[in-house]
Coordinates of C-alpha atoms and ligand atoms in Angstrom, one line a residue:
M667 CA 0.2 -0.1 0.0
G668 CA 1.1 3.1 -0.8
R669 CA 1.1 6.7 1.1
Y670 CA 0.9 9.6 -1.1
A671 CA 0.9 13.6 -0.4
L672 CA -1.1 15.9 -2.6
L673 CA 0.4 20.1 -2.5
I674 CA -2.8 22.0 -3.5
L675 CA -3.0 24.9 -6.1
P676 CA -1.6 28.0 -3.7
S677 CA -5.1 29.9 -5.2
A678 CA -7.0 27.2 -4.1
N679 CA -7.1 29.0 -0.5
R680 CA -8.1 32.4 -2.2
V681 CA -11.1 30.9 -3.4
Y682 CA -12.2 28.3 -1.3
A683 CA -10.3 29.8 2.2
E684 CA -11.1 27.4 4.6
A685 CA -13.2 25.0 2.5
S686 CA -9.9 24.1 0.2
I687 CA -9.3 20.9 2.1
A688 CA -12.4 19.9 2.8
L689 CA -13.3 19.9 -1.6
T690 CA -10.1 18.7 -2.4
V691 CA -10.4 15.7 0.2
A692 CA -14.2 15.2 -1.8
E693 CA -13.0 15.6 -5.1
L694 CA -10.3 13.3 -4.3
E695 CA -13.0 10.6 -3.2
A696 CA -15.0 11.2 -6.4
F697 CA -12.2 10.2 -8.4
G698 CA -11.4 7.0 -6.4
Q699 CA -15.2 5.7 -6.3
A700 CA -15.6 6.6 -9.8
V701 CA -12.3 5.7 -11.8
L702 CA -10.2 4.0 -9.6
G703 CA -12.1 1.1 -8.2
G704 CA -12.2 2.4 -4.7
R705 CA -8.7 2.4 -3.9
I706 CA -8.4 5.7 -2.3
A707 CA -8.1 6.0 1.0
G708 CA -8.0 7.5 4.1
A709 CA -7.7 11.3 2.6
C710 CA -7.3 13.8 5.0
P711 CA -5.0 17.1 5.7
A712 CA -1.5 16.6 7.1
T713 CA 1.6 18.7 7.4
I714 CA 4.7 17.6 6.0
A715 CA 8.0 20.0 6.5
G716 CA 5.6 22.3 7.8
V717 CA 4.0 22.6 4.3
P718 CA 0.1 21.5 4.3
Y719 CA -0.6 18.9 2.2
V720 CA -3.8 16.3 1.8
T721 CA -2.6 13.0 2.1
F722 CA -4.2 9.1 1.1
T723 CA -3.0 5.9 1.0
A724 CA -3.5 3.4 -2.5
D725 CA -2.5 0.6 -3.9
R726 CA 0.2 1.8 -6.0
L727 CA -1.0 4.3 -8.6
D728 CA 0.0 3.0 -12.2
A729 CA 0.6 5.7 -15.4
R730 CA -3.2 5.4 -15.7
D731 CA -4.2 6.2 -12.1
T732 CA -1.6 9.0 -11.9
A733 CA -3.2 10.6 -14.9
L734 CA -6.3 10.1 -14.2
L735 CA -5.4 12.1 -10.4
A736 CA -3.5 14.7 -12.4
N737 CA -6.8 16.4 -13.5
L738 CA -8.1 17.2 -9.9
S739 CA -9.0 20.6 -9.4
S740 CA -6.7 21.4 -7.1
A741 CA -3.6 19.6 -8.1
Y742 CA -0.2 21.2 -8.0
A743 CA 2.1 18.3 -7.6
L744 CA 1.8 14.7 -6.0
F745 CA 4.7 12.8 -4.3
E746 CA 4.8 9.3 -3.0
V747 CA 5.7 9.4 0.7
D748 CA 8.5 6.9 1.5
G749 CA 9.2 6.2 5.1
E750 CA 7.1 6.4 8.1
S751 CA 4.5 9.4 8.8
G752 CA 6.2 12.4 10.9
K753 CA 9.6 10.0 11.6
S754 CA 13.1 11.6 10.1
G755 CA 13.8 10.0 6.6
E756 CA 10.3 10.4 5.6
A757 CA 10.5 11.3 1.7
L758 CA 8.6 12.8 -0.8
R759 CA 9.2 11.5 -4.3
P760 CA 7.2 13.2 -6.8
V761 CA 5.1 11.3 -8.7
E762 CA 4.2 13.0 -12.7
L763 CA 1.3 14.4 -13.4
R764 CA 0.6 14.6 -17.1
P765 CA -3.0 16.3 -17.5
L766 CA -5.5 16.3 -20.6
D767 CA -5.1 19.9 -21.2
R768 CA -4.4 20.8 -25.0
F769 CA -4.1 24.7 -25.2
D770 CA -1.9 27.0 -23.0
D771 CA -4.0 27.6 -19.9
D772 CA -4.1 31.6 -20.7
L773 CA -7.3 30.1 -22.4
I774 CA -8.7 29.6 -19.3
T775 CA -7.1 32.3 -17.3
I776 CA -7.4 35.8 -19.4
Q777 CA -10.9 36.4 -19.2
K778 CA -11.5 38.5 -16.1
Y779 CA -14.8 40.1 -15.2
Q780 CA -17.3 40.6 -13.1
G781 CA -19.7 37.7 -12.7
K782 CA -16.8 35.2 -14.0
T783 CA -17.2 31.7 -12.3
N784 CA -13.8 31.1 -10.6
E785 CA -11.9 28.9 -13.2
Q786 CA -11.0 26.2 -10.3
F787 CA -14.6 26.0 -9.1
T788 CA -15.4 25.3 -12.5
K789 CA -13.2 22.5 -13.3
L790 CA -13.9 20.5 -9.9
L791 CA -17.9 21.2 -10.5
L792 CA -17.2 19.8 -14.5
N793 CA -14.6 16.6 -12.9
V794 CA -17.5 15.5 -10.3
T795 CA -20.0 15.9 -13.0
L796 CA -18.1 13.8 -15.7
L797 CA -17.1 11.6 -12.8
A798 CA -20.9 10.7 -11.7
S799 CA -21.5 9.6 -15.5
A800 CA -21.6 6.3 -17.1
F801 CA -19.0 7.4 -19.2
A802 CA -16.6 8.3 -16.0
P803 CA -13.9 5.0 -17.1
D804 CA -13.3 7.0 -20.3
M805 CA -12.6 10.2 -18.9
L806 CA -9.2 10.0 -20.7
D807 CA -10.0 8.5 -24.1
R808 CA -13.6 9.7 -25.1
K809 CA -14.5 13.3 -26.2
F810 CA -17.2 14.1 -24.2
T811 CA -19.7 16.5 -25.3
V812 CA -20.3 19.4 -22.6
L813 CA -23.0 21.4 -22.6
D814 CA -23.4 24.7 -20.3
P815 CA -27.2 26.1 -20.5
L816 CA -26.4 29.0 -18.4
C817 CA -22.8 29.6 -19.9
G818 CA -21.9 33.5 -19.6
R819 CA -18.5 34.3 -20.8
G820 CA -17.4 30.7 -21.5
T821 CA -15.7 29.7 -18.6
T822 CA -16.7 26.0 -18.4
L823 CA -16.7 26.1 -22.7
N824 CA -13.2 26.7 -22.2
Q825 CA -12.3 24.2 -19.6
A826 CA -14.1 21.8 -21.4
L827 CA -11.8 22.7 -25.1
M828 CA -9.0 22.3 -22.7
Y829 CA -9.4 18.9 -22.1
G830 CA -10.2 18.2 -25.4
F831 CA -14.1 18.0 -25.4
D832 CA -16.9 19.3 -27.6
A833 CA -18.3 22.4 -25.4
A834 CA -21.7 24.2 -26.4
G835 CA -22.9 26.6 -24.7
I836 CA -26.5 29.1 -24.2
D837 CA -27.0 32.5 -22.3
L838 CA -30.0 35.1 -22.2
D839 CA -27.0 38.2 -22.2
A840 CA -26.0 39.7 -25.6
K841 CA -23.1 41.4 -23.4
D842 CA -22.0 38.1 -22.8
F843 CA -22.2 36.7 -26.0
D844 CA -20.4 39.1 -27.4
A845 CA -17.0 39.4 -25.3
Y846 CA -16.9 35.6 -25.3
A847 CA -17.3 35.4 -29.0
A848 CA -15.0 38.3 -29.1
F849 CA -12.6 36.5 -27.0
I850 CA -12.5 33.2 -28.6
E851 CA -12.0 34.4 -32.0
T852 CA -8.7 36.4 -31.1
W853 CA -7.4 33.8 -28.7
L854 CA -7.6 31.4 -31.3
K855 CA -6.1 33.3 -34.2
R856 CA -3.7 35.0 -31.9
K857 CA -2.0 31.2 -31.0
R858 CA -2.6 30.7 -34.4
I859 CA -4.9 27.2 -33.9
K860 CA -6.8 25.8 -37.1
H861 CA -10.1 27.0 -36.9
H862 CA -13.4 27.8 -39.1
A863 CA -16.0 30.2 -37.6
E864 CA -19.7 30.8 -38.6
R865 CA -22.1 33.3 -37.3
A866 CA -25.7 32.7 -37.4
R867 CA -29.2 34.7 -36.4
L868 CA -31.8 32.2 -35.1
R869 CA -35.3 33.2 -36.6
A870 CA -38.6 31.9 -36.1
G871 CA -41.8 33.1 -37.1
G872 CA -39.6 36.1 -39.2
K873 CA -38.2 37.6 -36.3
V874 CA -34.6 37.2 -34.9
T875 CA -34.8 35.4 -31.8
G876 CA -31.3 34.8 -31.4
R877 CA -27.7 34.5 -32.4
R878 CA -25.5 31.9 -33.1
L879 CA -21.4 31.0 -32.7
R880 CA -19.8 28.0 -34.2
I881 CA -16.4 27.4 -34.3
S882 CA -14.5 23.6 -35.7
L883 CA -11.0 23.7 -34.4
A884 CA -8.3 21.3 -33.7
A885 CA -4.9 22.0 -31.0
D886 CA -2.9 20.0 -33.9
A887 CA -2.9 21.6 -37.5
G888 CA -2.9 17.6 -38.9
D889 CA -6.4 16.9 -37.2
Y890 CA -7.3 19.8 -38.1
K891 CA -6.7 18.6 -42.0
S892 CA -8.0 15.1 -41.5
G893 CA -11.0 16.9 -39.8
I894 CA -10.5 15.6 -36.4
T895 CA -11.6 18.8 -34.7
Q896 CA -13.1 19.7 -31.5
R897 CA -16.2 21.9 -32.0
L898 CA -17.8 25.2 -30.2
D899 CA -21.4 25.8 -30.3
V900 CA -22.5 29.5 -28.3
V901 CA -26.2 30.4 -28.8
N902 CA -27.5 33.8 -27.4
A903 CA -30.8 33.1 -26.4
D904 CA -33.4 31.6 -23.3
T905 CA -32.1 28.7 -22.0
A906 CA -35.6 27.8 -21.5
R907 CA -35.4 27.3 -25.2
A908 CA -32.1 25.0 -25.1
A909 CA -34.3 22.1 -27.1
E910 CA -34.9 23.8 -30.1
F911 CA -31.2 24.5 -30.6
F912 CA -29.7 21.0 -29.9
R913 CA -30.9 16.9 -30.6
P914 CA -32.2 15.3 -28.0
E915 CA -29.5 13.2 -26.0
T916 CA -26.7 14.9 -27.7
F917 CA -24.8 15.7 -24.5
D918 CA -22.7 13.8 -22.3
L919 CA -22.3 16.2 -19.4
V920 CA -24.7 19.2 -18.5
V921 CA -22.7 21.9 -16.3
A922 CA -24.2 25.4 -14.8
D923 CA -23.1 27.7 -12.2
A924 CA -26.5 28.9 -11.8
P925 CA -27.2 32.6 -10.8
Y926 CA -26.4 33.7 -7.3
G927 CA -29.1 36.1 -6.6
V928 CA -26.8 39.0 -5.6
Q929 CA -25.7 40.8 -8.2
H930 CA -26.4 39.0 -11.2
G931 CA -30.4 37.5 -11.3
S932 CA -31.9 34.4 -13.0
R933 CA -34.4 35.2 -16.1
T934 CA -37.6 33.8 -17.1
A935 CA -39.8 34.5 -19.8
A936 CA -42.8 34.3 -17.4
K937 CA -41.4 36.0 -14.3
G938 CA -38.5 38.3 -15.3
L939 CA -35.8 38.6 -12.8
A940 CA -35.7 36.8 -9.5
R941 CA -33.2 36.2 -6.7
S942 CA -33.9 32.6 -6.6
P943 CA -32.2 30.5 -9.5
A944 CA -35.5 27.7 -8.6
D945 CA -38.1 29.1 -11.2
L946 CA -35.2 29.6 -13.9
L947 CA -34.3 25.8 -13.1
A948 CA -38.1 24.3 -13.2
A949 CA -38.2 26.5 -16.2
A950 CA -35.1 24.8 -18.1
A951 CA -34.8 21.5 -16.2
P952 CA -36.3 19.5 -18.6
A953 CA -35.0 20.7 -21.5
W954 CA -31.8 20.1 -20.4
A955 CA -32.6 16.9 -19.2
T956 CA -33.7 16.1 -23.0
L957 CA -30.7 17.1 -24.4
L958 CA -28.8 14.6 -22.2
R959 CA -28.0 10.9 -23.3
S960 CA -28.8 8.0 -20.9
G961 CA -25.9 7.6 -18.7
G962 CA -25.1 11.7 -18.9
A963 CA -24.8 13.9 -16.2
C964 CA -26.1 17.4 -15.1
G965 CA -24.0 19.1 -12.7
I966 CA -25.6 22.6 -11.0
A967 CA -23.8 25.2 -8.8
W968 CA -25.7 27.6 -6.9
N969 CA -26.2 29.9 -3.9
T970 CA -27.5 28.0 -1.1
L971 CA -29.1 31.3 0.8
V972 CA -31.3 31.6 -2.3
A973 CA -32.6 27.8 -3.1
R974 CA -32.5 25.5 -0.3
R975 CA -30.9 21.8 -1.6
E976 CA -34.0 19.9 -1.5
Q977 CA -35.9 22.3 -4.0
A978 CA -32.7 21.8 -6.7
A979 CA -32.8 18.2 -6.0
G980 CA -36.6 18.0 -6.6
I981 CA -36.5 20.2 -9.7
L982 CA -33.8 17.7 -11.4
A983 CA -36.0 15.2 -10.4
D984 CA -39.3 16.0 -12.1
A985 CA -37.2 16.8 -14.8
G986 CA -36.7 13.1 -14.7
L987 CA -33.0 12.9 -13.4
D988 CA -32.0 11.1 -10.3
P989 CA -29.5 13.3 -7.8
V990 CA -26.6 11.8 -6.4
D991 CA -27.0 12.3 -2.9
A992 CA -24.8 10.3 -1.1
G993 CA -20.8 10.1 -0.3
S994 CA -18.3 12.6 -1.4
Y995 CA -21.4 14.4 -3.8
L996 CA -22.8 15.4 -0.4
G997 CA -19.0 17.3 0.6
F998 CA -18.7 20.0 -2.0
R999 CA -21.3 23.0 0.0
H1000 CA -18.4 26.0 0.8
R1001 CA -18.7 29.3 1.9
V1002 CA -18.1 31.9 -0.4
D1003 CA -18.4 35.1 1.3
Q1004 CA -21.5 36.6 3.1
A1005 CA -24.1 36.8 1.0
I1006 CA -23.0 32.9 -0.7
V1007 CA -22.6 29.7 0.1
R1008 CA -22.2 27.4 -2.4
D1009 CA -23.2 23.9 -3.4
I1010 CA -23.1 21.5 -6.2
L1011 CA -26.0 19.4 -7.4
V1012 CA -25.3 16.3 -9.5
A1013 CA -27.7 14.1 -11.0
R1014 CA -28.0 11.1 -13.9
K1015 CA -29.8 10.6 -16.6
P1016 CA -31.0 6.9 -16.4
Ligands
LIG1333 C1 -23.1 32.8 -12.9 S1 -23.4 33.5 -14.1 C2 -22.3 32.1 -14.5 C3 -20.9 32.5 -15.4 C4 -20.6 31.9 -15.9 N1 -20.4 30.7 -15.6 C5 -18.7 32.2 -16.7 O1 -17.9 32.0 -15.9 O2 -18.9 32.9 -17.3 C6 -25.3 32.9 -14.7 C7 -25.2 33.4 -16.1 O3 -26.6 32.7 -16.0 C8 -27.2 33.4 -17.5 N2 -29.0 33.6 -17.4 C9 -29.5 33.8 -16.3 N3 -31.2 33.7 -16.6 C10 -30.8 32.6 -18.0 C11 -31.2 32.5 -19.4 N4 -33.2 32.5 -18.9 N5 -31.3 31.7 -20.3 C12 -29.5 31.9 -20.3 N6 -28.9 32.4 -19.6 C13 -29.4 32.8 -18.5 C14 -26.3 35.1 -16.6 O4 -26.8 36.5 -17.6 C15 -25.4 34.5 -16.3 O5 -24.2 34.8 -18.2

């Protein structure tokens, strides 16, 4: 049995304050259960030579195991611990981490704006949603299709692209759509990444009802030439209309950070701007569920001070999804600031 020590990204403390260790432990357990055959045990905080780590035990991790763990949202470095805990002679041997990352990380970090979902949290949300899906064992091999139906300026979309996945998004805010379209097109050009972009206006009954940007791209020019591309598809419209824009059972994962009801509210056609995202979820969840393929999963983050977990779970269950309300999936609630206590709820499509 090996003992391992995970060094957490320094930024995690800034993002999560005192919750960073608990969130790392919960994410590690989700990886352990979903893709490492339950072989990770005893994840807990530990201080080694004055530096805080999360340590755990596991049967010797092979290259595939560490390639999976390399994608932990808070992973900075991983070590195998030699020698007895706390005794002199204890030594840390670095374990090579090769994350899925396809592009330079400025794809995810450059954009800064009010209302952005923190990129580390976005990766956590995407990871734990993926790990709850029936396709989790294929994390390293499958080109997942991901929809963020409240995509803002694309933090989830960028993380999905980073993983080599296809990404789609919907947002009602025209400024967010324009800002993201401008960012991604400029970024692709500046990085000389082969791509093809198309913009369209969506019409119904003779009226323009939305806009759409579709891009096909490839990290490798040879892949692009051979048609091995990633797709990005962003729609500027109400998310309750999601089923008008995509075919049923198109997505493996639906991942959304709902409006927090503090500066940014939730909009529904029926009730306008509301503090709680419950009406928005209730209006849109049935469409989101239709777009998920069987075995897929939907992961939502929201502010529990404006909508309770049971309420969110009830809405997803009414849409025909099975909320995952057990184990590490109950361990993601954390305080962001005085007005926001954030949680993650994941539900599977049977
Ligand atoms: C918390 S923000 C998501 C931010 C995003 N993850 C990012 O990092 O840019 C929630 C988003 O929901 C969008 N929204 C609210 N009501 C909506 C609706 N009915 N249809 C589509 N988008 C909506 C808002 O415009 C906002 O961009």
